XYZ file of C-alpha atoms in Angstrom:
483
model
C 0.000 0.000 0.000
C 2.794 2.398 0.915
C 4.587 1.661 -2.343
C 1.419 2.338 -4.346
C 0.980 5.656 -2.555
C 4.583 6.601 -3.277
C 4.306 5.723 -6.953
C 1.091 7.714 -7.222
C 2.752 10.634 -5.460
C 5.923 10.471 -7.525
C 4.075 10.126 -10.799
C 1.470 12.802 -10.213
C 3.146 15.489 -8.130
C 4.097 18.928 -9.399
C 6.804 17.842 -11.846
C 6.116 19.222 -15.303
C 5.941 16.971 -18.343
C 7.915 17.399 -21.541
C 4.963 19.022 -23.234
C 5.042 21.868 -20.719
C 8.513 23.005 -21.722
C 8.610 25.416 -24.643
C 11.359 26.389 -27.031
C 11.555 29.649 -25.114
C 13.119 27.795 -22.192
C 16.101 26.843 -24.336
C 16.483 30.439 -25.460
C 16.081 31.665 -21.892
C 18.750 29.282 -20.616
C 21.226 30.629 -23.171
C 20.357 34.190 -22.234
C 20.797 33.423 -18.565
C 24.157 31.821 -19.269
C 25.299 34.946 -21.078
C 24.169 37.076 -18.164
C 26.250 35.153 -15.635
C 29.562 36.956 -15.147
C 32.317 34.846 -13.667
C 32.922 36.578 -10.348
C 35.404 34.019 -9.068
C 38.415 34.265 -11.371
C 40.507 35.853 -8.647
C 42.820 33.371 -6.958
C 41.713 33.046 -3.313
C 44.860 33.686 -1.289
C 45.291 32.751 2.350
C 46.376 36.338 2.923
C 42.707 37.255 2.413
C 41.709 35.085 5.372
C 40.809 37.168 8.423
C 42.432 35.294 11.306
C 41.096 37.745 13.886
C 37.485 37.197 12.973
C 35.300 34.895 15.080
C 31.808 33.549 14.514
C 29.518 32.585 17.359
C 27.933 29.588 15.647
C 24.771 30.197 17.668
C 21.657 30.972 15.640
C 20.838 34.694 15.904
C 17.202 35.778 16.118
C 16.154 32.122 16.076
C 12.436 32.738 16.567
C 12.406 35.217 13.690
C 14.344 32.881 11.398
C 11.965 30.015 12.202
C 9.159 32.046 10.642
C 11.015 32.423 7.359
C 11.262 29.806 4.615
C 14.157 27.365 4.795
C 16.171 26.203 1.820
C 18.233 23.161 0.822
C 21.152 24.218 -1.391
C 23.722 22.386 -3.472
C 25.597 22.348 -6.772
C 24.681 20.132 -9.722
C 27.737 19.303 -11.826
C 27.860 18.509 -15.534
C 28.561 14.798 -14.944
C 26.217 12.452 -16.777
C 25.150 10.673 -13.606
C 24.719 13.858 -11.543
C 21.192 14.456 -12.818
C 20.145 10.952 -11.776
C 21.471 11.470 -8.274
C 19.593 14.722 -8.064
C 16.286 13.355 -9.365
C 16.252 9.948 -7.687
C 17.888 10.847 -4.380
C 17.614 14.468 -3.275
C 14.677 15.673 -5.349
C 12.674 12.502 -4.690
C 13.161 12.730 -0.930
C 12.529 16.485 -0.919
C 9.207 15.986 -2.694
C 8.204 13.306 -0.219
C 9.246 15.347 2.816
C 7.586 18.545 1.644
C 4.344 16.689 0.956
C 4.309 16.030 4.697
C 5.581 19.490 5.632
C 2.876 21.567 3.970
C 0.162 20.849 6.583
C 2.580 21.916 9.347
C 2.932 25.414 7.907
C 6.684 25.044 7.347
C 8.130 25.821 3.923
C 11.303 24.029 2.831
C 12.516 25.078 -0.616
C 15.167 23.343 -2.712
C 17.591 25.551 -4.653
C 19.847 23.965 -7.265
C 22.875 25.852 -8.534
C 23.241 24.018 -11.803
C 25.922 23.671 -14.420
C 24.490 24.827 -17.745
C 24.720 21.263 -19.070
C 21.713 20.255 -16.960
C 20.022 23.617 -16.517
C 17.342 23.065 -19.159
C 16.433 19.655 -17.738
C 16.202 20.890 -14.176
C 14.284 23.978 -15.294
C 11.567 21.632 -16.553
C 11.034 20.570 -12.932
C 12.076 23.640 -10.977
C 11.472 27.367 -11.298
C 14.446 29.162 -12.937
C 15.995 32.171 -11.215
C 18.411 34.776 -12.537
C 20.930 36.180 -10.071
C 20.697 39.905 -9.452
C 23.940 41.875 -9.550
C 23.379 43.327 -6.106
C 26.773 45.042 -5.962
C 26.003 47.070 -9.088
C 22.526 47.801 -7.753
C 23.906 49.006 -4.428
C 26.494 51.169 -6.169
C 23.780 52.794 -8.249
C 21.608 53.350 -5.194
C 24.518 54.774 -3.233
C 25.294 57.206 -6.050
C 21.641 58.215 -6.212
C 21.501 58.673 -2.444
C 24.714 60.657 -2.502
C 23.363 63.006 -5.135
C 20.440 63.704 -2.804
C 22.680 64.306 0.175
C 21.381 61.210 1.913
C 22.706 57.758 2.723
C 21.977 54.339 1.306
C 18.913 53.217 3.186
C 19.119 49.664 1.907
C 21.860 48.865 4.391
C 23.152 45.736 2.680
C 26.605 44.476 3.572
C 28.849 43.046 0.877
C 29.731 39.358 1.077
C 33.433 39.199 0.377
C 35.667 36.372 -0.767
C 37.913 34.994 1.940
C 35.580 35.186 4.899
C 34.710 38.848 4.626
C 31.660 40.360 6.198
C 28.410 38.534 5.646
C 25.885 40.750 7.261
C 22.326 41.889 7.455
C 20.218 42.677 4.443
C 17.845 45.573 4.764
C 18.972 45.930 8.367
C 17.566 42.502 9.260
C 19.054 39.026 9.398
C 17.413 37.139 6.568
C 15.043 40.007 5.778
C 13.143 40.296 2.522
C 14.017 42.538 -0.409
C 12.382 43.137 -3.757
C 14.908 41.675 -6.234
C 13.255 38.224 -6.196
C 9.501 38.826 -5.880
C 8.709 35.289 -7.008
C 10.285 33.978 -3.789
C 8.037 36.075 -1.568
C 4.712 34.426 -2.251
C 1.742 33.619 -0.076
C 1.161 30.206 1.427
C 3.411 27.410 2.654
C 3.945 25.428 -0.526
C 7.590 24.481 -0.938
C 9.209 25.114 -4.318
C 12.259 23.891 -6.189
C 14.378 26.630 -7.796
C 17.224 26.329 -10.271
C 19.935 28.935 -10.787
C 22.278 28.541 -13.792
C 25.783 28.695 -12.410
C 29.215 27.955 -13.910
C 31.605 25.396 -12.435
C 34.711 26.513 -10.535
C 36.856 28.351 -13.102
C 39.549 26.231 -14.715
C 41.972 29.158 -14.631
C 41.889 29.076 -10.831
C 41.073 25.502 -9.819
C 42.737 23.493 -12.631
C 39.739 21.203 -12.913
C 39.573 20.342 -9.207
C 35.915 19.268 -8.951
C 35.205 19.107 -5.243
C 35.295 22.827 -4.480
C 31.971 23.000 -6.348
C 30.464 21.768 -3.093
C 30.404 25.380 -1.898
C 32.169 27.629 -4.429
C 28.867 29.268 -5.402
C 28.428 30.580 -1.844
C 31.398 32.918 -2.370
C 29.387 34.841 -4.963
C 27.953 38.079 -3.478
C 24.851 37.665 -5.642
C 24.184 34.224 -4.183
C 24.780 35.496 -0.663
C 22.304 38.303 -1.238
C 19.714 35.976 -2.748
C 19.878 33.588 0.200
C 20.121 36.064 3.066
C 17.313 38.162 1.588
C 14.810 35.353 1.391
C 15.600 32.513 3.791
C 16.306 31.926 7.466
C 17.852 28.455 7.837
C 19.735 26.615 5.075
C 20.960 23.044 4.610
C 24.045 22.769 2.376
C 24.306 19.293 0.933
C 25.545 17.151 -1.908
C 22.876 15.618 -4.125
C 23.717 11.939 -3.618
C 21.699 12.379 -0.442
C 18.199 12.014 0.960
C 16.442 14.180 3.530
C 13.995 12.653 5.998
C 10.694 13.930 7.429
C 12.397 14.485 10.790
C 13.990 17.601 9.306
C 10.599 19.305 9.009
C 10.424 20.510 12.600
C 14.139 20.709 13.368
C 15.493 24.207 14.032
C 18.858 23.925 15.841
C 20.168 26.537 18.268
C 23.635 26.382 16.746
C 25.397 25.461 13.535
C 25.169 21.708 12.934
C 27.431 19.721 10.634
C 27.452 16.089 9.663
C 29.968 13.431 10.610
C 32.293 11.898 8.013
C 35.357 9.859 8.900
C 38.190 11.394 6.860
C 40.814 10.832 9.588
C 40.952 7.025 9.919
C 44.644 7.300 10.808
C 46.121 9.444 13.571
C 48.690 11.010 11.251
C 45.957 12.858 9.338
C 44.744 14.586 12.499
C 48.304 15.448 13.458
C 49.041 16.894 10.038
C 45.904 19.044 10.063
C 46.918 20.463 13.410
C 50.457 21.125 12.146
C 49.060 22.949 9.106
C 46.850 25.043 11.378
C 49.774 25.964 13.614
C 51.911 26.890 10.618
C 49.193 29.265 9.417
C 48.709 30.835 12.814
C 45.282 29.247 13.291
C 44.006 27.671 16.472
C 42.887 24.055 16.260
C 40.752 22.568 19.029
C 41.112 18.957 17.918
C 37.699 18.453 16.321
C 37.802 16.359 13.161
C 35.625 14.303 10.818
C 33.336 17.221 10.002
C 30.874 16.198 7.318
C 30.060 18.077 4.103
C 26.476 18.735 5.213
C 25.909 21.988 7.117
C 22.669 23.201 8.682
C 22.230 26.593 10.297
C 21.414 30.208 9.598
C 22.193 31.312 6.058
C 24.732 33.991 6.980
C 26.877 31.571 9.003
C 26.940 28.998 6.200
C 28.025 31.662 3.736
C 30.746 32.880 6.087
C 32.104 29.345 6.586
C 32.186 28.720 2.825
C 33.892 32.040 2.129
C 36.520 31.367 4.775
C 37.096 27.797 3.550
C 37.806 28.600 -0.096
C 41.205 30.301 0.422
C 42.231 27.364 2.594
C 41.222 24.836 -0.065
C 43.433 26.649 -2.545
C 46.286 26.925 -0.037
C 46.154 23.202 0.742
C 46.149 22.202 -2.921
C 48.926 24.636 -3.769
C 51.217 24.101 -0.780
C 50.445 20.796 0.928
C 50.500 18.353 -1.997
C 53.037 17.436 -4.618
C 52.818 19.201 -7.970
C 53.990 18.770 -11.513
C 57.370 20.189 -12.631
C 55.602 23.195 -14.168
C 53.980 24.022 -10.833
C 50.505 22.787 -11.731
C 48.658 20.390 -9.461
C 48.700 16.680 -10.060
C 45.223 15.815 -11.208
C 44.587 12.446 -9.617
C 41.369 13.440 -7.924
C 39.375 10.324 -8.711
C 42.214 8.055 -7.613
C 42.115 9.548 -4.126
C 45.845 10.205 -4.095
C 47.205 9.591 -0.652
C 44.060 8.168 0.947
C 43.663 7.538 3.808
C 46.663 9.515 5.037
C 46.510 12.776 3.049
C 44.149 13.008 0.084
C 43.626 15.796 -2.433
C 40.040 14.642 -2.756
C 39.558 15.645 0.857
C 41.047 19.149 0.593
C 37.570 20.689 0.766
C 36.951 18.713 3.958
C 40.341 19.559 5.444
C 39.724 23.253 4.770
C 36.407 23.232 6.624
C 38.093 21.336 9.458
C 40.614 24.177 9.789
C 37.980 26.908 9.475
C 35.510 25.573 12.026
C 38.195 24.846 14.608
C 39.590 28.365 14.267
C 36.635 30.548 13.344
C 33.419 29.161 14.846
C 33.093 29.184 18.614
C 30.142 26.795 18.858
C 29.028 24.074 16.482
C 27.571 20.591 16.729
C 29.084 17.563 14.987
C 26.049 15.343 14.564
C 25.676 11.779 13.354
C 22.152 12.642 12.267
C 23.543 14.005 8.989
C 25.644 12.202 6.365
C 24.327 8.840 7.582
C 25.351 5.972 5.296
C 22.699 4.850 2.834
C 23.045 1.215 3.931
C 22.365 2.004 7.587
C 19.797 0.034 9.592
C 18.927 3.125 11.624
C 15.418 4.531 11.628
C 14.744 7.651 9.595
C 12.850 9.268 12.464
C 16.124 9.384 14.463
C 18.049 11.419 11.862
C 17.713 14.199 9.302
C 19.911 13.373 6.330
C 21.315 10.348 4.479
C 24.481 10.380 2.363
C 25.186 7.566 -0.120
C 28.908 7.157 0.380
C 31.361 4.575 -0.867
C 30.504 0.989 -0.038
C 28.700 -2.021 -1.466
C 26.055 -2.409 1.223
C 22.350 -2.305 0.556
C 21.355 0.463 -0.324
C 24.360 1.278 -2.554
C 24.401 4.108 -5.067
C 26.937 2.178 -7.142
C 24.634 -0.831 -7.329
C 21.849 1.571 -8.235
C 23.865 3.047 -11.094
C 24.833 -0.376 -12.407
C 21.391 -1.954 -12.622
C 18.861 0.343 -10.886
C 17.742 -2.646 -8.780
C 15.562 -3.475 -11.777
C 14.731 -6.966 -10.522
C 14.019 -5.872 -6.962
C 10.430 -6.027 -5.726
C 10.041 -2.889 -3.607
C 6.442 -3.610 -2.639
C 7.144 -6.281 -0.007
C 9.674 -7.087 2.694
C 10.866 -3.527 3.275
C 10.588 -1.161 6.221
C 10.216 2.351 4.833
C 11.225 3.758 8.227
C 14.722 2.280 7.937
C 17.425 4.223 6.125
C 18.398 1.493 3.666
C 14.818 0.759 2.628
C 13.782 4.421 2.572
C 16.652 5.116 0.168
C 15.868 2.063 -1.945
C 12.140 2.717 -2.314
C 12.427 6.423 -3.124
C 15.247 6.037 -5.639
C 13.975 2.929 -7.421
C 10.349 4.076 -7.584
C 11.471 7.422 -8.982
C 13.757 5.815 -11.556
C 11.003 3.506 -12.749
C 8.635 6.432 -13.169
C 11.388 8.362 -14.945
C 12.134 5.469 -17.291
C 8.432 5.136 -18.048
C 8.381 8.740 -19.228
C 6.155 9.939 -16.403
C 8.664 12.348 -14.873
C 10.706 15.162 -16.313
C 10.987 17.075 -19.531
C 13.801 14.935 -20.899
C 12.642 11.563 -19.560
C 12.853 9.918 -22.971
C 15.976 11.788 -23.962
C 19.165 13.004 -22.381
C 18.456 12.119 -18.762
C 17.806 8.450 -19.452
C 20.500 8.179 -22.121
C 23.270 9.866 -20.183
C 22.313 9.389 -16.571
C 21.973 5.673 -16.940
C 25.740 5.332 -17.102
C 26.622 6.056 -13.508
C 29.945 7.100 -12.025
C 33.068 5.027 -11.896
C 34.166 7.085 -8.927
C 32.065 9.803 -7.353
C 33.126 13.417 -7.696
C 30.225 15.326 -6.205
C 31.833 18.036 -4.167
C 33.966 16.111 -1.718
C 31.002 14.344 -0.221
C 32.378 10.828 -0.595
C 35.087 9.266 1.479
C 37.057 6.157 0.619
C 37.306 4.346 3.881
C 35.348 2.675 6.679
C 32.251 4.073 8.331
C 33.386 6.286 11.181
C 31.036 4.989 13.848
C 31.693 7.008 16.995
C 31.960 10.737 17.300
C 35.016 10.862 19.511
C 35.587 13.052 22.525
C 34.859 16.753 22.590
C 37.529 18.802 24.277
C 35.648 22.077 23.872
C 32.394 22.730 25.687
C 31.156 24.659 22.688
C 31.360 21.639 20.376
C 28.937 18.769 20.810
C 29.460 15.404 19.179
C 26.414 13.230 19.038
C 26.164 9.481 19.340
C 24.413 7.331 16.822
C 21.426 6.596 18.998
């Protein structure tokens, strides 16, 4: 019965069919691409990192932020299998969760920052947004105000690369402004949005894929969009599922997932040596997952502060080619488990949170393995990491569990079965042409291939499941058990 309800829901919910997408969408996507200036060509130097700055980590104005919409954010790469992960994992679970959330009065939007390769496909399911050049707008307003002898009443604070100020918009944390009127609508219906956004520039990142996990958050236009319209945000990869438990969860402090990237002691010791060499404090907290949940401004600040450290680690802490370029062995996981370039985006956040954020919570309720036997009502977020357990994203990409009967013998409240039912039911509807504008075209043709080795923003770790959270030496940092 549950399976039949899910199939009915998945097949009939608000996804648009191919017939609903006009030729104008293709034209619009090209226009939007042309309107997207690359604001991130500047090399992010560690010298831009403000070592004196500190963030509380506590949620400011929590009661006010709880009244605002929340948003799940992530980057969709150009990889052929990335669209399948998005549709069958994140988007499928988001649709299920928000179908339960609407009666509660809580709105939980999904915002996809998409490579142009998949923008048209995602725009057939989600509402497209164009980023507003808020810096140019503010400059024009300031000039106009100055000519009148006044001051800029908008009061926005620029969001600067390298951990610069991420402040209040319109004098309020997470307040509303008029640049995106479509976001400020009546009612509690959650909406999926798609923003065309380029990958990390080759001229800076030399093809390093994992910084895409949060590179878009360093864009002042993105910061303005998010802080202007949302209170809480969940930054995630898209090989993930959210659970209904997230609906009524509003933490008092920044929460991050748990991911075991320090299976050997030497990795922890090296991270602490790097911190000391850079003049950063390190409080000994490791295995910080790629999923972050908290107020929008704090997430943006953490991403901005992390980016210069990612670049520094790649440039200074790993071997290079004779010409000075980086060795591009990302997929091979060079140096895992001791010291891996794949993990540079994780190492950078490790350094930033230990130095910058006074209070945060390392929780095993995020980034939970997709083959876990835990119950979904005890956690918020599932991450399909490396491994051949059941549910396995690699098994899914190989054969889509095509011979698996998902109508019997499963407990939808358990992580492994929740992941299996949502992903397989969605794929079968997609393959039948009942979901998505390109269901009989590029999505099925390309996305059916699957990854040889995942490259979705540093969210996957080659190594054993971490299990315990370790000891917390700082009263401001809580590490949560698996219970």
